[in-house]
Tab-separated table of C-alpha atoms and ligand atoms in Angstrom:
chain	number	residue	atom	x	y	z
A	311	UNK	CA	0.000	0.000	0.000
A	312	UNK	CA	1.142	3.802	-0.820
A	313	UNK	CA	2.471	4.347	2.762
A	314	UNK	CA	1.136	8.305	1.849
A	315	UNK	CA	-2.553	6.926	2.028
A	316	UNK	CA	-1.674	5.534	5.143
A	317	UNK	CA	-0.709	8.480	6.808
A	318	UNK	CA	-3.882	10.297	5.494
A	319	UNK	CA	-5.700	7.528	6.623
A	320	UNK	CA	-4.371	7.776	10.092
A	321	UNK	CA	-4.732	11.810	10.313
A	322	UNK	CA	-8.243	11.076	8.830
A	323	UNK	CA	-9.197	8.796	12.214
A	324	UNK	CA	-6.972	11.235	14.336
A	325	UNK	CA	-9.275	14.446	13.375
A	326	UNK	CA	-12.432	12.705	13.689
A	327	UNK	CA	-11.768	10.917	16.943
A	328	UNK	CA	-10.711	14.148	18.080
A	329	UNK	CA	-14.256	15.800	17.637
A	330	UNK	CA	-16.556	16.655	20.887
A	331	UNK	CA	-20.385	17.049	21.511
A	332	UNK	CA	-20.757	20.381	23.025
A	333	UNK	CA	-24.219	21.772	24.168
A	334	UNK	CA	-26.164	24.833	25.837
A	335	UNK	CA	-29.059	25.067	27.181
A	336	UNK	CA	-31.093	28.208	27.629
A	337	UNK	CA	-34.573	29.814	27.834
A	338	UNK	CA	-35.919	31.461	24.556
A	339	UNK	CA	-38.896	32.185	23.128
A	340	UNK	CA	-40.671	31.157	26.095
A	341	UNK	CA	-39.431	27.679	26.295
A	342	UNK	CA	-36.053	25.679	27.256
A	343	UNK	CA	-33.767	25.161	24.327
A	344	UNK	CA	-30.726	22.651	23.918
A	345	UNK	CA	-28.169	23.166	21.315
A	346	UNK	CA	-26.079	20.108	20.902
A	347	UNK	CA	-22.679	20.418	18.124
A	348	UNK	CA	-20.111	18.064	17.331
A	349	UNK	CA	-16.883	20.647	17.131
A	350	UNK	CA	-13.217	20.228	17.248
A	351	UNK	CA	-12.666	22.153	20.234
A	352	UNK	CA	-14.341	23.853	23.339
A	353	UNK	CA	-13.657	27.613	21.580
A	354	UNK	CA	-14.953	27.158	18.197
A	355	UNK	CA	-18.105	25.322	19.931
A	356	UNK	CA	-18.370	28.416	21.658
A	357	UNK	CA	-18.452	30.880	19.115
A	358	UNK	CA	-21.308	28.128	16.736
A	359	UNK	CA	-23.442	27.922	20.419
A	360	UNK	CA	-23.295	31.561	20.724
A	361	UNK	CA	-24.310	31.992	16.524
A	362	UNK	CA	-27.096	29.510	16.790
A	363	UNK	CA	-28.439	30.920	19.911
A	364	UNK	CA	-28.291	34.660	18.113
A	365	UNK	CA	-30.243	33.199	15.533
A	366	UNK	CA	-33.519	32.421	17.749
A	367	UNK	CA	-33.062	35.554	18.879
A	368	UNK	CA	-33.384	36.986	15.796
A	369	UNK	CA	-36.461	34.551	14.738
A	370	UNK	CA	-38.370	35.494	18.435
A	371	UNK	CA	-38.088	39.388	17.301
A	372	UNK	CA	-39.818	38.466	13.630
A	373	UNK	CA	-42.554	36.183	14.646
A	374	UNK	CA	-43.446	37.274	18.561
A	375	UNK	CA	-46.888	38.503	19.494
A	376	UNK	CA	-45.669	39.082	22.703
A	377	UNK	CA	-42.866	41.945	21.204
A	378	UNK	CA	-44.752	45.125	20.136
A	379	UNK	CA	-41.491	45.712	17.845
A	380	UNK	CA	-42.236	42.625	15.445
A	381	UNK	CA	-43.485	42.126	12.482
A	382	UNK	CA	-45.921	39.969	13.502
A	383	UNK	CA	-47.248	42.805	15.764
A	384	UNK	CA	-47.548	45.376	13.242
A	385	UNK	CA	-49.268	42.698	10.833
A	386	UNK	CA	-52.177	42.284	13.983
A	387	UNK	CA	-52.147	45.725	15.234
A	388	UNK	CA	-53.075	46.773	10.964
A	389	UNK	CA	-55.921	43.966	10.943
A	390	UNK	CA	-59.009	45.688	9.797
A	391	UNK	CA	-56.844	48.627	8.419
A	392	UNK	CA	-54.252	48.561	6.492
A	393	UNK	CA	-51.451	46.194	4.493
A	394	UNK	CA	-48.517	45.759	6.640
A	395	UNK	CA	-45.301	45.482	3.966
A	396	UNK	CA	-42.855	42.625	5.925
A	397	UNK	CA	-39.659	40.916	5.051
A	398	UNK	CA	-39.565	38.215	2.713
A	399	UNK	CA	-38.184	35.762	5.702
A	400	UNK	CA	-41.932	36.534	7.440
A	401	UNK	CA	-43.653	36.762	4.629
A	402	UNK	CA	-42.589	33.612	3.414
A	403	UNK	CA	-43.163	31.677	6.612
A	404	UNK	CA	-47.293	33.053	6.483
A	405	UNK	CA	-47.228	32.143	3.211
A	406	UNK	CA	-46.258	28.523	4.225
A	407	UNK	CA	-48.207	28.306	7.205
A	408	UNK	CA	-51.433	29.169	5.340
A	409	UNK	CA	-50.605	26.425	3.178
A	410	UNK	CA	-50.265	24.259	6.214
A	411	UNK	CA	-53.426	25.579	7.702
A	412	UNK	CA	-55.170	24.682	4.192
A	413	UNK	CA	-53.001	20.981	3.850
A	414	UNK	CA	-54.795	20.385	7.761
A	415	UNK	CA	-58.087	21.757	6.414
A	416	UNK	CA	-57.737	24.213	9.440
A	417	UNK	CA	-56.859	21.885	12.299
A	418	UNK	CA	-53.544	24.069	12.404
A	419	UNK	CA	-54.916	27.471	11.792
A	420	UNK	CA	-52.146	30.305	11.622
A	421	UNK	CA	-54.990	32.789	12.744
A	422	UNK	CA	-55.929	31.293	15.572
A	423	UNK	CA	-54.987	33.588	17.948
A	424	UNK	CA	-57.635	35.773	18.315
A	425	UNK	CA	-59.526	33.072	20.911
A	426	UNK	CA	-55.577	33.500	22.450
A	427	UNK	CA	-57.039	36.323	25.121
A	428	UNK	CA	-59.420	34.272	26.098
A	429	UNK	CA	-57.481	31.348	27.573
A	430	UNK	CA	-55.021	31.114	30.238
A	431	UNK	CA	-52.799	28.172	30.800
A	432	UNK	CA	-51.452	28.485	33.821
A	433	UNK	CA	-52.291	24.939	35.539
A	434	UNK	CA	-54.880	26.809	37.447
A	435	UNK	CA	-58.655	26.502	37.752
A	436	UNK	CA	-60.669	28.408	35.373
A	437	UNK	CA	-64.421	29.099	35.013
A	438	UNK	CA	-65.506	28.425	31.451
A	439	UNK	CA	-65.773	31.968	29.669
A	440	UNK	CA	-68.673	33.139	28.242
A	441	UNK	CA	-69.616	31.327	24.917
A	442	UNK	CA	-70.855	34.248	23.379
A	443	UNK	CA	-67.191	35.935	23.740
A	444	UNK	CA	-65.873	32.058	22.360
A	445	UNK	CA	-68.437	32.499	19.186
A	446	UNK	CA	-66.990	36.367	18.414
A	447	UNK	CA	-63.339	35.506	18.766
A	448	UNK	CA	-64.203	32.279	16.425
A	449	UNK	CA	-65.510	34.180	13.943
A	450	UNK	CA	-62.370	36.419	13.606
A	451	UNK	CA	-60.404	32.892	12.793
A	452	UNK	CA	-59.710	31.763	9.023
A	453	UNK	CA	-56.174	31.636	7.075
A	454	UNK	CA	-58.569	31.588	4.112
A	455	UNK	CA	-59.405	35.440	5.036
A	456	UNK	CA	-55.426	36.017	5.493
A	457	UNK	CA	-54.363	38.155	2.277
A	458	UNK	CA	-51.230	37.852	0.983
A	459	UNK	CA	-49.766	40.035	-1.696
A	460	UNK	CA	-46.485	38.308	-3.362
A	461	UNK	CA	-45.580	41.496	-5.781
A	462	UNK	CA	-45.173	43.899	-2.456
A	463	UNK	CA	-44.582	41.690	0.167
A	464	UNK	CA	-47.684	42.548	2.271
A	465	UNK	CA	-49.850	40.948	4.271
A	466	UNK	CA	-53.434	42.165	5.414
A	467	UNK	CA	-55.819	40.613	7.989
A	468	UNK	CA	-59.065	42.298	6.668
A	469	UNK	CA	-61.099	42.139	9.897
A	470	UNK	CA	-60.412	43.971	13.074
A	471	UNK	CA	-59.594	41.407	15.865
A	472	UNK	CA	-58.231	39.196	13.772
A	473	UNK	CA	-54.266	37.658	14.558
A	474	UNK	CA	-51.814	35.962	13.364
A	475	UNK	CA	-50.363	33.560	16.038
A	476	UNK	CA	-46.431	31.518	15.651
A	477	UNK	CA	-46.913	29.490	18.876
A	478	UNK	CA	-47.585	26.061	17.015
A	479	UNK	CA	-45.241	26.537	14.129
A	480	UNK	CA	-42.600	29.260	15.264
A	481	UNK	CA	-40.188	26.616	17.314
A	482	UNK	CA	-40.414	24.151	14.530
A	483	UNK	CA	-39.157	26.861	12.440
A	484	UNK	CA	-36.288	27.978	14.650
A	485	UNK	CA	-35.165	24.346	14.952
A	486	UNK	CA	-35.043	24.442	11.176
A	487	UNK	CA	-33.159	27.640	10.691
A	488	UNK	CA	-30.699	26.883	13.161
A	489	UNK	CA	-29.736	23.531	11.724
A	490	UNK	CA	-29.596	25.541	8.570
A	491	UNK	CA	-27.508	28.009	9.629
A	492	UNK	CA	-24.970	25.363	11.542
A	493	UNK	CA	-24.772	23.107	9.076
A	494	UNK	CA	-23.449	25.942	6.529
A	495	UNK	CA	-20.608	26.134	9.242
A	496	UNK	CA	-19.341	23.314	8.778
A	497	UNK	CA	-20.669	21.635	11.690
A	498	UNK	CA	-20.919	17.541	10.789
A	499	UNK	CA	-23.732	16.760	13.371
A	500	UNK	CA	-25.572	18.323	16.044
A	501	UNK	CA	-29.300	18.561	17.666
A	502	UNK	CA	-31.314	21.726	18.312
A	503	UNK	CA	-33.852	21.308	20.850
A	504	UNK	CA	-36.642	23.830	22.082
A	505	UNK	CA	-38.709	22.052	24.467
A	506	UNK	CA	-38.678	18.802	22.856
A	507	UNK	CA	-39.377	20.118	19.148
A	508	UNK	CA	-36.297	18.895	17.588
A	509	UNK	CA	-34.203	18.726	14.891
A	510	UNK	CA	-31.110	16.998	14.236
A	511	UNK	CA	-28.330	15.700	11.595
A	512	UNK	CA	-25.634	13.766	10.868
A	513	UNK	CA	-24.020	11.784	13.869
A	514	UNK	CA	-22.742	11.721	17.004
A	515	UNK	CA	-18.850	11.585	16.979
A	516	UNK	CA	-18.301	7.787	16.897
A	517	UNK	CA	-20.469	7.739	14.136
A	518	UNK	CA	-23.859	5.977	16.034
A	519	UNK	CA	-26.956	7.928	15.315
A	520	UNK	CA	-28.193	10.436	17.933
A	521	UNK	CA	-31.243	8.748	20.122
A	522	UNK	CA	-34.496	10.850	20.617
A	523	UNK	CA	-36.658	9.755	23.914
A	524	UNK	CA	-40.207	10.304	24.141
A	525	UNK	CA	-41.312	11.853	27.271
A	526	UNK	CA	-44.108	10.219	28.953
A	527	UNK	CA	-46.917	12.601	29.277
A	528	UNK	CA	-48.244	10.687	32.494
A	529	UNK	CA	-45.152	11.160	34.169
A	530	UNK	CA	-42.435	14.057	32.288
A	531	UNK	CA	-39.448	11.918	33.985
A	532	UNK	CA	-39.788	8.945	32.135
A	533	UNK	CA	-38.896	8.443	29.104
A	534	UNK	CA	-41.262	5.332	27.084
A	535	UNK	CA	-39.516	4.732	23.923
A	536	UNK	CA	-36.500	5.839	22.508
A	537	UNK	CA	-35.555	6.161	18.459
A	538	UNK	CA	-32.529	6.583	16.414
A	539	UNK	CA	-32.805	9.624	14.082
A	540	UNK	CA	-30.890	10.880	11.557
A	541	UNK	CA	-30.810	14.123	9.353
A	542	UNK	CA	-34.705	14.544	10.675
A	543	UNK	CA	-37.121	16.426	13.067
A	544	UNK	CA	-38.760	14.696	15.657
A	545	UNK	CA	-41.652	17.355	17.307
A	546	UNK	CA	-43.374	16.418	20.146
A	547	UNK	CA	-46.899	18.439	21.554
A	548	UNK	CA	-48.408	17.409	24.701
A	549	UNK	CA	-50.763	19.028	27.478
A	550	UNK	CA	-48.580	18.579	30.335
A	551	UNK	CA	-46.879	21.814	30.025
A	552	UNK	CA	-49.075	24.251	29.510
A	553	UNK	CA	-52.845	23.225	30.756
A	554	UNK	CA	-56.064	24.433	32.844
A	555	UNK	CA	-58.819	22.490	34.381
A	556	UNK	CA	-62.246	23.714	33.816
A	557	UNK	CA	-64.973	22.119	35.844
A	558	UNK	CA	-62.674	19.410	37.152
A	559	UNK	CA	-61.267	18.678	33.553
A	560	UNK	CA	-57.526	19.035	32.635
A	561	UNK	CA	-57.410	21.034	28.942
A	562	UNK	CA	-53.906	21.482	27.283
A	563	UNK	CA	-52.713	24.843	25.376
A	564	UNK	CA	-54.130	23.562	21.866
A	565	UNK	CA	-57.084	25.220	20.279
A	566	UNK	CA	-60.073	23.786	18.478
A	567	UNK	CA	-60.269	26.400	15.647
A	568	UNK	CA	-63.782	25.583	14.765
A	569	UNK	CA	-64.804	25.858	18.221
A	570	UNK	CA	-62.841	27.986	20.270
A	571	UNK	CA	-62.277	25.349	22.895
A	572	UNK	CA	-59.427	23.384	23.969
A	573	UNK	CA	-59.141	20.484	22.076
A	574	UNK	CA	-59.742	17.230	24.087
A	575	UNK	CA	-58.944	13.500	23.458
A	576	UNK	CA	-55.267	13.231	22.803
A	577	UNK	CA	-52.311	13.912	25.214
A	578	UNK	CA	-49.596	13.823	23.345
A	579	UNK	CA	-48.580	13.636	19.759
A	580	UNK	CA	-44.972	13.244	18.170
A	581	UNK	CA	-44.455	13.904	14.452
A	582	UNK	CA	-41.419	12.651	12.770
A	583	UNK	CA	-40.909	14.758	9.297
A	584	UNK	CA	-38.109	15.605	7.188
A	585	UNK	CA	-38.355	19.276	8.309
A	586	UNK	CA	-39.370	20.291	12.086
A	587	UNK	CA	-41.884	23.292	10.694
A	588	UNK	CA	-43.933	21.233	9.034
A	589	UNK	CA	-43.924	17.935	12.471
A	590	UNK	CA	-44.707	21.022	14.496
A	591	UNK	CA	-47.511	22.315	12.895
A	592	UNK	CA	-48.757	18.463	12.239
A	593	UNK	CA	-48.053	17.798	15.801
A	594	UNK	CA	-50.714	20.262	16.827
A	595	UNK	CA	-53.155	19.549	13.862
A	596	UNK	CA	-53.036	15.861	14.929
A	597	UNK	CA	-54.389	16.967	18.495
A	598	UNK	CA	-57.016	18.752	16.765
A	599	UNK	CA	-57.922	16.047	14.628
A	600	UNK	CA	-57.422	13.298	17.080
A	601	UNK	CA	-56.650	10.050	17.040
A	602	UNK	CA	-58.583	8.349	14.364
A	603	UNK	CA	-58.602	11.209	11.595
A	604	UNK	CA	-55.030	12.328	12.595
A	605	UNK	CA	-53.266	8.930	11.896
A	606	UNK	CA	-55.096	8.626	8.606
A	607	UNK	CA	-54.444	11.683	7.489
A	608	UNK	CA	-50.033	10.957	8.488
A	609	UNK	CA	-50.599	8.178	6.480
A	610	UNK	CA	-51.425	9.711	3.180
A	611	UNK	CA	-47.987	12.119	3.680
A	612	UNK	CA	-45.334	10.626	2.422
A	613	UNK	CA	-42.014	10.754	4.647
A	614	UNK	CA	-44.137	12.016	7.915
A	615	UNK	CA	-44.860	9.101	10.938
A	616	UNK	CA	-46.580	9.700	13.716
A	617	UNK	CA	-47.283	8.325	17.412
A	618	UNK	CA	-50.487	9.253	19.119
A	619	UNK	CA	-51.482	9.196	22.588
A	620	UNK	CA	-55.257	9.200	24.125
A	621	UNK	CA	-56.354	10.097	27.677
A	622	UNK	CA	-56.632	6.866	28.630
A	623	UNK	CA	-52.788	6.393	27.663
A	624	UNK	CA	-53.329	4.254	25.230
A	625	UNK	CA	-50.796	4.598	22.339
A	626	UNK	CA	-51.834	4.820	18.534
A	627	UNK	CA	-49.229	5.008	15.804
A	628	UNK	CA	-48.948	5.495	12.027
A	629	UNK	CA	-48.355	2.542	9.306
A	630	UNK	CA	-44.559	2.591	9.443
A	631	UNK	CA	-43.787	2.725	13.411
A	632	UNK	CA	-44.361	0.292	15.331
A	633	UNK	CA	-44.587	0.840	19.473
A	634	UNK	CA	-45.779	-0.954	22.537
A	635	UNK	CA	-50.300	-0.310	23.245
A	636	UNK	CA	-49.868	1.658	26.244
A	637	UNK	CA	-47.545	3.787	27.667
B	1524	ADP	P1	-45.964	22.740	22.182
B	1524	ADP	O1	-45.723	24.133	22.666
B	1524	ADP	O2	-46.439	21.772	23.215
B	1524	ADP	O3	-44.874	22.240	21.306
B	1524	ADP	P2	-47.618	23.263	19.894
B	1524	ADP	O4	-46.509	23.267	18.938
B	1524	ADP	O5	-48.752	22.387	19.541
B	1524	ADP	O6	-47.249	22.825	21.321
B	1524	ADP	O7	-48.098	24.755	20.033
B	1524	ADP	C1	-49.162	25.134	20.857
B	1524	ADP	C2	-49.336	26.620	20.705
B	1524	ADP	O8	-49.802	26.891	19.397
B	1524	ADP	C3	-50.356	27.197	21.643
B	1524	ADP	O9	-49.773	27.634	22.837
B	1524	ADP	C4	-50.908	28.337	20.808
B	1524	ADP	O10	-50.029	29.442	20.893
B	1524	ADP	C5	-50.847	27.833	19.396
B	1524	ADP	N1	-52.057	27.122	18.938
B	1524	ADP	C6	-52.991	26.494	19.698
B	1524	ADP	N2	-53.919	25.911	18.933
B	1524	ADP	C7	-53.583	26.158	17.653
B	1524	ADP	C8	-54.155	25.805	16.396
B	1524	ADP	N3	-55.242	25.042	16.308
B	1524	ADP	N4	-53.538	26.236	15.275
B	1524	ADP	C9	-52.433	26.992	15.342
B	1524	ADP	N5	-51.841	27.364	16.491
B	1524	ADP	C10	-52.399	26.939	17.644
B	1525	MG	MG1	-46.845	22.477	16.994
């Protein structure tokens, strides 16, 4: 053998071996994020933690309700006025997520914020609001309303009270941009996590795939199953975070857009999809469409698997995963 393919060889092992998995955790757009890197050393891990973490800043200032500065803000503060002019980052991303909205037939619904006042999940006891208040803020929701104008880059919500709401879609996203923006930095492998929306790619450093758990929604300690993923986005929605009880019922953060109410019936729901915008937005369509509907509707997608739980714990899965009845 050429004794100089050798030596490449050997420096070849040497420089991979000598690759780390660094990570940072932090809270961000209202939830705990993980970013995970495979990087040759602790300083330029540093300075691709510090870039990725920059970038969801960056993404919470375009798409927050919350920020009176956004976009976003000035799109819902114009409804029933005026055309708000954006960038073509946001406008693009309402663009997609009405096509979402319309691929879900409205399960997802990228205007469903204006029921958003009405709810508070908190964990605490509520007394069921007024259903004529429900009915009006209902009536302000529909991405078929939303108009978007592709020559100036504007977008106009025609009716007063009417909003545009990121909260299902917008961590999806950052996962997606982040990988994006890592991966164009060379970095080989790596996992961005916010709040167990995920995406990931390539490998850890030995080369074995990364290993996603699924939290348990009866109990957020345990993990019950675990999967190898590679170079995909594993997003996971459940009602043990955010959640209210209302006449002795537990109701998680996910609205029925049709109705106004908290959707009921599922407690978890983990999309696996080539992108982590698109699981997230399924994730929270699926709730909406429960069980039934929701897996035969994954089914027809092609790349996208999905794993379903009910409230009596019983697990429900798509035609290409297989996983244990209950949890
Ligand atoms: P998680 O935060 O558990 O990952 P989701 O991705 O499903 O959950 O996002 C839930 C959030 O999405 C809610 O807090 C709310 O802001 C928004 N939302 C709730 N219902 C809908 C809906 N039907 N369509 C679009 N957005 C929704
Ligand atoms: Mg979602």
């Amino acid at each position: 053998m050429n004794p100089r393919l050798v030596y490449f060889f050997l420096f070849l092992t040497f420089k991979l071996s000598s690759q780390e998995v660094y990570q940072r955790s932090f809270t961000k757009m209202g939830s705990d994020f993980e970013l995970t890197v495979v990087a040759d050393n602790p300083k330029s891990a540093e300075q691709l933690l510090a870039e990725g973490t920059a970038e969801i800043d960056r993404i919470e200032r375009l798409i927050s309700s919350w920020d009176p500065a956004s976009e976003t803000s000035e799109v819902n503060r114009m409804a029933g006025i005026a055309p708000v002019i954006v960038s073509k980052e946001l406008f693009n991303l309402v663009q997609r997520s009405i096509a979402l909205s319309r691929l879900t037939d409205g399960a997802f619904d990228i205007s469903y914020a204006s029921v958003d006042p009405i709810w508070t999940f908190n964990g605490q006891k509520v007394i069921p609001p007024n259903p004529e208040k429900i009915k009006a803020s209902v009536a302000k929701i529909g991405f078929q309303k939303v108009q978007i104008n592709l020559k100036e880059n504007s977008i106009y919500l025609p009716e007063k009270g009417m909003k545009l709401g990121f909260g299902a879609i917008g961590k999806g996203y950052a996962a997606d941009k982040v990988k994006q923006l890592l991966q164009t930095k060379g970095v080989k492998g790596g996992i961005v996590n916010a709040s167990g929306d995920l995406s990931a790619w390539g490998t850890q450093p030995d080369g074995t795939s990364w290993q996603v758990g699924l939290v348990n929604p009866k109990n957020k300690n345990k993990v019950f199953a675990w999967f190898p993923i590679q170079d995909k986005a594993v997003v996971t929605s459940g009602d043990y975070e955010r959640f209210l009880i209302m006449e002795g019922k537990r109701y998680g953060h996910i609205i029925n857009p049709r109705t106004g109410y908290p959707s009921q019936g599922v407690i978890s729901c983990t999309v696996f999809a080539p992108k982590a915008e698109l699981a997230d937005a399924l994730a929270t369509a699926l709730f909406v469409l429960g069980v039934e509907n929701g897996l035969y509707f994954v089914n027809q997608l092609p790349e996208v698997e999905a794993i379903m739980i009910d409230e009596e714990g019983k697990l429900h899965s798509s035609n290409n995963i297989e996983v244990d009845e209950t949890i």
